[in-house]
Amino acid sequence: MSETGPWGSRDGRVVTPVAPVATAVPASSPGAPNIDKGQSLPWAIASTLLLGGFIWLATGSGIVAVAALFGLFVHEYGHVLAMNRLGMGPAKIYIIPFLGGMARGQRNPVSEWHGVLVALAGPAFGLLAVLPAVGVWLATGDDAWMLGAFFIAMINLVNLAPAPPLDGSKALGPVLARIDPMVEKAALIAMGALAVWWGVSTGRWILAVFLGIAVFGSLQRGAWRPGEQKLTWGEAGKSLALFLITAAACGAAALGVLLPIADGSPTQALSIAARFIGFDR
């Protein structure tokens, strides 16, 4: 998921939009912006090991844990590339123990359209991480690598859920707000509550607590998306189309990599996917 986007800054500050390309200001100058130096190397390593260990315990597979970590970094790097390209950088990647990762830019997007592109860049670029895992499976025949590829695809698909603070909320939020800001707020809070219920009902307590805090923070933030140029109707249409295409690609990849280990049966592949999601409980 990305740190900046249609929701604004995560600390709740109202930030005035700036031009995508700005003159650099020395950090020592009065009034210079605080430059995000990123996660310290020791903490980044520790966070990665904690997250990898957590995935290993949850899945029982070191291969899946390695694949998931690789997929996470590729996903977040997609956000970084988009942020840097759109004048929000230099962006940094943060690893959050037991939860995942986050890409953070130096400033908010200048427009909601840019925010949508940043939000969707992570899941779209993250799908590329499926290819090496499939390649190792072809070379070794070890089905664990296909499960790892499935995990990568699901990282990207789950992030498209329209619940704060996931990427889907940043991609669909501006589209709903183009109709009416209250439509966006009601829909995304409802989706957030649904995501919390899913986390609790499937035993994913850490995720449920995290999403619950995010939803509560969204309610407390006040201005829903301050200071950004709103989507035009044309941009809203393109945003919705890009969201649907990205979601379809992630879903197809998730099921596609399961088919070889499900004896080519779509029903069996769906059953494996349902066990991962928790719908079989």
GROMACS .gro file of C-alpha atoms in nm:
model
  281
    1MET     CA    1   0.000   0.000   0.000
    2SER     CA    2   0.115   0.358  -0.057
    3GLU     CA    3   0.164   0.623   0.209
    4THR     CA    4   0.027   0.907   0.003
    5GLY     CA    5  -0.267   0.919  -0.230
    6PRO     CA    6  -0.626   1.037  -0.234
    7TRP     CA    7  -0.648   1.002   0.146
    8GLY     CA    8  -0.382   1.272   0.203
    9SER     CA    9  -0.099   1.239   0.453
   10ARG     CA   10  -0.131   0.967   0.714
   11ASP     CA   11  -0.059   1.198   1.005
   12GLY     CA   12  -0.372   1.397   0.922
   13ARG     CA   13  -0.197   1.719   0.817
   14VAL     CA   14  -0.366   1.932   0.555
   15VAL     CA   15  -0.101   1.976   0.289
   16THR     CA   16  -0.124   2.235   0.015
   17PRO     CA   17  -0.050   2.076  -0.324
   18VAL     CA   18   0.277   2.162  -0.485
   19ALA     CA   19   0.400   2.143  -0.840
   20PRO     CA   20   0.533   1.800  -0.942
   21VAL     CA   21   0.878   1.945  -1.002
   22ALA     CA   22   1.000   2.192  -0.742
   23THR     CA   23   1.327   2.372  -0.681
   24ALA     CA   24   1.528   2.189  -0.420
   25VAL     CA   25   1.562   2.370  -0.087
   26PRO     CA   26   1.863   2.296   0.134
   27ALA     CA   27   1.754   2.114   0.448
   28SER     CA   28   1.918   2.379   0.661
   29SER     CA   29   1.719   2.664   0.507
   30PRO     CA   30   1.443   2.819   0.721
   31GLY     CA   31   1.109   2.670   0.631
   32ALA     CA   32   1.263   2.384   0.432
   33PRO     CA   33   1.047   2.069   0.419
   34ASN     CA   34   1.144   1.774   0.636
   35ILE     CA   35   1.311   1.517   0.412
   36ASP     CA   36   1.214   1.158   0.484
   37LYS     CA   37   1.539   0.966   0.521
   38GLY     CA   38   1.361   0.632   0.516
   39GLN     CA   39   1.380   0.331   0.743
   40SER     CA   40   1.716   0.274   0.911
   41LEU     CA   41   1.906  -0.026   0.776
   42PRO     CA   42   1.908  -0.224   1.105
   43TRP     CA   43   1.535  -0.174   1.156
   44ALA     CA   44   1.463  -0.251   0.790
   45ILE     CA   45   1.650  -0.582   0.822
   46ALA     CA   46   1.481  -0.665   1.153
   47SER     CA   47   1.137  -0.577   1.013
   48THR     CA   48   1.194  -0.793   0.705
   49LEU     CA   49   1.304  -1.090   0.918
   50LEU     CA   50   1.006  -1.049   1.149
   51LEU     CA   51   0.765  -1.033   0.857
   52GLY     CA   52   0.929  -1.326   0.680
   53GLY     CA   53   0.922  -1.532   1.000
   54PHE     CA   54   0.556  -1.450   1.053
   55ILE     CA   55   0.466  -1.561   0.700
   56TRP     CA   56   0.673  -1.877   0.747
   57LEU     CA   57   0.483  -1.963   1.066
   58ALA     CA   58   0.147  -1.881   0.905
   59THR     CA   59   0.206  -2.086   0.589
   60GLY     CA   60   0.450  -2.350   0.711
   61SER     CA   61   0.672  -2.289   0.408
   62GLY     CA   62   1.001  -2.104   0.387
   63ILE     CA   63   0.969  -2.094   0.009
   64VAL     CA   64   0.631  -1.919   0.031
   65ALA     CA   65   0.778  -1.672   0.281
   66VAL     CA   66   1.068  -1.587   0.048
   67ALA     CA   67   0.833  -1.551  -0.249
   68ALA     CA   68   0.593  -1.332  -0.050
   69LEU     CA   69   0.872  -1.100   0.065
   70PHE     CA   70   0.999  -1.066  -0.291
   71GLY     CA   71   0.647  -0.994  -0.413
   72LEU     CA   72   0.598  -0.734  -0.141
   73PHE     CA   73   0.915  -0.547  -0.237
   74VAL     CA   74   0.821  -0.549  -0.606
   75HIS     CA   75   0.471  -0.424  -0.519
   76GLU     CA   76   0.602  -0.136  -0.310
   77TYR     CA   77   0.865  -0.053  -0.570
   78GLY     CA   78   0.582  -0.006  -0.818
   79HIS     CA   79   0.448   0.268  -0.591
   80VAL     CA   80   0.797   0.416  -0.563
   81LEU     CA   81   0.843   0.430  -0.940
   82ALA     CA   82   0.507   0.604  -0.985
   83MET     CA   83   0.574   0.852  -0.703
   84ASN     CA   84   0.914   0.944  -0.840
   85ARG     CA   85   0.777   0.977  -1.192
   86LEU     CA   86   0.495   1.206  -1.075
   87GLY     CA   87   0.713   1.439  -0.871
   88MET     CA   88   0.638   1.297  -0.527
   89GLY     CA   89   0.981   1.151  -0.461
   90PRO     CA   90   1.233   1.049  -0.371
   91ALA     CA   91   1.000   0.783  -0.230
   92LYS     CA   92   1.104   0.530   0.032
   93ILE     CA   93   0.991   0.176   0.118
   94TYR     CA   94   0.908   0.080   0.476
   95ILE     CA   95   0.860  -0.277   0.599
   96ILE     CA   96   0.602  -0.315   0.874
   97PRO     CA   97   0.648  -0.626   1.092
   98PHE     CA   98   0.359  -0.876   1.078
   99LEU     CA   99   0.163  -0.660   0.832
  100GLY     CA  100   0.346  -0.583   0.507
  101GLY     CA  101   0.502  -0.278   0.353
  102MET     CA  102   0.443   0.084   0.268
  103ALA     CA  103   0.581   0.327   0.011
  104ARG     CA  104   0.608   0.687   0.125
  105GLY     CA  105   0.670   0.994  -0.087
  106GLN     CA  106   0.800   1.336   0.014
  107ARG     CA  107   0.478   1.516  -0.080
  108ASN     CA  108   0.117   1.447  -0.170
  109PRO     CA  109   0.011   1.400  -0.532
  110VAL     CA  110  -0.079   1.723  -0.707
  111SER     CA  111  -0.408   1.573  -0.830
  112GLU     CA  112  -0.641   1.287  -0.752
  113TRP     CA  113  -0.557   1.138  -1.092
  114HIS     CA  114  -0.192   1.112  -0.989
  115GLY     CA  115  -0.305   0.953  -0.662
  116VAL     CA  116  -0.502   0.690  -0.851
  117LEU     CA  117  -0.202   0.610  -1.070
  118VAL     CA  118   0.024   0.573  -0.766
  119ALA     CA  119  -0.229   0.348  -0.592
  120LEU     CA  120  -0.269   0.114  -0.890
  121ALA     CA  121   0.102   0.108  -0.976
  122GLY     CA  122   0.177  -0.120  -0.680
  123PRO     CA  123  -0.062  -0.406  -0.768
  124ALA     CA  124   0.003  -0.375  -1.143
  125PHE     CA  125   0.383  -0.376  -1.112
  126GLY     CA  126   0.369  -0.630  -0.829
  127LEU     CA  127   0.230  -0.896  -1.064
  128LEU     CA  128   0.570  -0.910  -1.233
  129ALA     CA  129   0.701  -1.084  -0.922
  130VAL     CA  130   0.488  -1.388  -1.013
  131LEU     CA  131   0.709  -1.464  -1.315
  132PRO     CA  132   1.033  -1.557  -1.129
  133ALA     CA  133   0.840  -1.784  -0.891
  134VAL     CA  134   0.677  -1.963  -1.185
  135GLY     CA  135   1.017  -1.987  -1.352
  136VAL     CA  136   1.170  -2.158  -1.046
  137TRP     CA  137   0.874  -2.398  -1.038
  138LEU     CA  138   0.933  -2.487  -1.404
  139ALA     CA  139   1.299  -2.551  -1.327
  140THR     CA  140   1.252  -2.750  -1.005
  141GLY     CA  141   0.898  -2.889  -1.017
  142ASP     CA  142   0.849  -2.789  -0.653
  143ASP     CA  143   0.482  -2.694  -0.607
  144ALA     CA  144   0.573  -2.469  -0.315
  145TRP     CA  145   0.695  -2.211  -0.565
  146MET     CA  146   0.352  -2.204  -0.730
  147LEU     CA  147   0.195  -2.150  -0.390
  148GLY     CA  148   0.444  -1.867  -0.349
  149ALA     CA  149   0.335  -1.726  -0.685
  150PHE     CA  150  -0.026  -1.751  -0.567
  151PHE     CA  151   0.064  -1.566  -0.247
  152ILE     CA  152   0.225  -1.290  -0.455
  153ALA     CA  153  -0.085  -1.255  -0.671
  154MET     CA  154  -0.304  -1.241  -0.361
  155ILE     CA  155  -0.089  -0.968  -0.203
  156ASN     CA  156  -0.175  -0.752  -0.501
  157LEU     CA  157  -0.540  -0.859  -0.520
  158VAL     CA  158  -0.608  -0.806  -0.148
  159ASN     CA  159  -0.451  -0.461  -0.171
  160LEU     CA  160  -0.718  -0.369  -0.425
  161ALA     CA  161  -0.992  -0.414  -0.165
  162PRO     CA  162  -1.162  -0.072  -0.132
  163ALA     CA  163  -1.099  -0.046   0.243
  164PRO     CA  164  -0.879   0.213   0.413
  165PRO     CA  165  -0.580   0.223   0.393
  166LEU     CA  166  -0.542  -0.031   0.112
  167ASP     CA  167  -0.467   0.070  -0.247
  168GLY     CA  168  -0.823  -0.001  -0.359
  169SER     CA  169  -0.956   0.276  -0.138
  170LYS     CA  170  -0.719   0.524  -0.297
  171ALA     CA  171  -0.812   0.412  -0.647
  172LEU     CA  172  -1.191   0.398  -0.605
  173GLY     CA  173  -1.229   0.672  -0.344
  174PRO     CA  174  -1.184   0.962  -0.588
  175VAL     CA  175  -1.428   0.800  -0.833
  176LEU     CA  176  -1.697   0.780  -0.564
  177ALA     CA  177  -1.616   1.132  -0.447
  178ARG     CA  178  -1.676   1.257  -0.801
  179ILE     CA  179  -2.039   1.158  -0.742
  180ASP     CA  180  -2.050   1.299  -0.389
  181PRO     CA  181  -1.791   1.305  -0.106
  182MET     CA  182  -2.039   1.144   0.132
  183VAL     CA  183  -2.087   0.854  -0.109
  184GLU     CA  184  -1.714   0.789  -0.092
  185LYS     CA  185  -1.705   0.816   0.285
  186ALA     CA  186  -2.004   0.588   0.343
  187ALA     CA  187  -1.889   0.326   0.091
  188LEU     CA  188  -1.530   0.306   0.208
  189ILE     CA  189  -1.615   0.300   0.576
  190ALA     CA  190  -1.862   0.018   0.504
  191MET     CA  191  -1.593  -0.173   0.314
  192GLY     CA  192  -1.349  -0.111   0.597
  193ALA     CA  193  -1.595  -0.253   0.848
  194LEU     CA  194  -1.649  -0.556   0.621
  195ALA     CA  195  -1.274  -0.610   0.599
  196VAL     CA  196  -1.246  -0.596   0.980
  197TRP     CA  197  -1.526  -0.852   1.011
  198TRP     CA  198  -1.347  -1.079   0.762
  199GLY     CA  199  -1.024  -1.052   0.961
  200VAL     CA  200  -1.198  -1.139   1.288
  201SER     CA  201  -1.409  -1.420   1.143
  202THR     CA  202  -1.110  -1.588   0.977
  203GLY     CA  203  -0.876  -1.550   1.274
  204ARG     CA  204  -0.657  -1.283   1.113
  205TRP     CA  205  -0.656  -1.073   1.428
  206ILE     CA  206  -0.352  -0.858   1.352
  207LEU     CA  207  -0.495  -0.757   1.015
  208ALA     CA  208  -0.837  -0.692   1.170
  209VAL     CA  209  -0.691  -0.462   1.436
  210PHE     CA  210  -0.480  -0.279   1.178
  211LEU     CA  211  -0.776  -0.223   0.947
  212GLY     CA  212  -0.995  -0.119   1.240
  213ILE     CA  213  -0.743   0.147   1.343
  214ALA     CA  214  -0.722   0.266   0.982
  215VAL     CA  215  -1.100   0.299   0.953
  216PHE     CA  216  -1.121   0.485   1.284
  217GLY     CA  217  -0.836   0.714   1.174
  218SER     CA  218  -1.023   0.790   0.853
  219LEU     CA  219  -1.326   0.897   1.056
  220GLN     CA  220  -1.113   1.121   1.278
  221ARG     CA  221  -0.916   1.280   0.998
  222GLY     CA  222  -1.170   1.549   0.914
  223ALA     CA  223  -1.117   1.673   0.557
  224TRP     CA  224  -1.146   1.360   0.347
  225ARG     CA  225  -0.898   1.448   0.076
  226PRO     CA  226  -0.774   1.805   0.117
  227GLY     CA  227  -0.591   2.014  -0.135
  228GLU     CA  228  -0.584   1.799  -0.447
  229GLN     CA  229  -0.719   1.871  -0.794
  230LYS     CA  230  -1.037   1.666  -0.828
  231LEU     CA  231  -1.096   1.403  -1.094
  232THR     CA  232  -1.276   1.505  -1.409
  233TRP     CA  233  -1.552   1.273  -1.526
  234GLY     CA  234  -1.317   1.145  -1.795
  235GLU     CA  235  -1.045   1.070  -1.539
  236ALA     CA  236  -1.304   0.903  -1.315
  237GLY     CA  237  -1.396   0.671  -1.602
  238LYS     CA  238  -1.032   0.590  -1.672
  239SER     CA  239  -0.968   0.531  -1.301
  240LEU     CA  240  -1.253   0.282  -1.277
  241ALA     CA  241  -1.142   0.104  -1.596
  242LEU     CA  242  -0.781   0.077  -1.474
  243PHE     CA  243  -0.898  -0.053  -1.137
  244LEU     CA  244  -1.114  -0.323  -1.297
  245ILE     CA  245  -0.837  -0.427  -1.539
  246THR     CA  246  -0.582  -0.450  -1.258
  247ALA     CA  247  -0.818  -0.648  -1.035
  248ALA     CA  248  -0.902  -0.887  -1.320
  249ALA     CA  249  -0.531  -0.941  -1.395
  250CYS     CA  250  -0.453  -1.012  -1.028
  251GLY     CA  251  -0.745  -1.253  -0.997
  252ALA     CA  252  -0.655  -1.434  -1.318
  253ALA     CA  253  -0.292  -1.466  -1.206
  254ALA     CA  254  -0.394  -1.601  -0.864
  255LEU     CA  255  -0.612  -1.874  -1.015
  256GLY     CA  256  -0.381  -1.937  -1.310
  257VAL     CA  257  -0.081  -2.032  -1.097
  258LEU     CA  258  -0.296  -2.273  -0.895
  259LEU     CA  259  -0.418  -2.471  -1.196
  260PRO     CA  260  -0.097  -2.676  -1.244
  261ILE     CA  261  -0.104  -2.793  -0.880
  262ALA     CA  262  -0.483  -2.848  -0.893
  263ASP     CA  263  -0.454  -3.097  -1.181
  264GLY     CA  264  -0.592  -2.836  -1.418
  265SER     CA  265  -0.924  -2.821  -1.231
  266PRO     CA  266  -1.067  -2.468  -1.190
  267THR     CA  267  -1.291  -2.600  -0.911
  268GLN     CA  268  -0.995  -2.736  -0.717
  269ALA     CA  269  -0.801  -2.415  -0.777
  270LEU     CA  270  -1.094  -2.214  -0.639
  271SER     CA  271  -1.105  -2.446  -0.337
  272ILE     CA  272  -0.737  -2.378  -0.263
  273ALA     CA  273  -0.797  -2.005  -0.301
  274ALA     CA  274  -1.100  -2.023  -0.070
  275ARG     CA  275  -0.892  -2.190   0.201
  276PHE     CA  276  -0.641  -1.906   0.178
  277ILE     CA  277  -0.912  -1.640   0.198
  278GLY     CA  278  -1.094  -1.822   0.477
  279PHE     CA  279  -1.426  -1.878   0.301
  280ASP     CA  280  -1.414  -2.250   0.372
  281ARG     CA  281  -1.451  -2.200   0.747
   0.00000   0.00000   0.00000
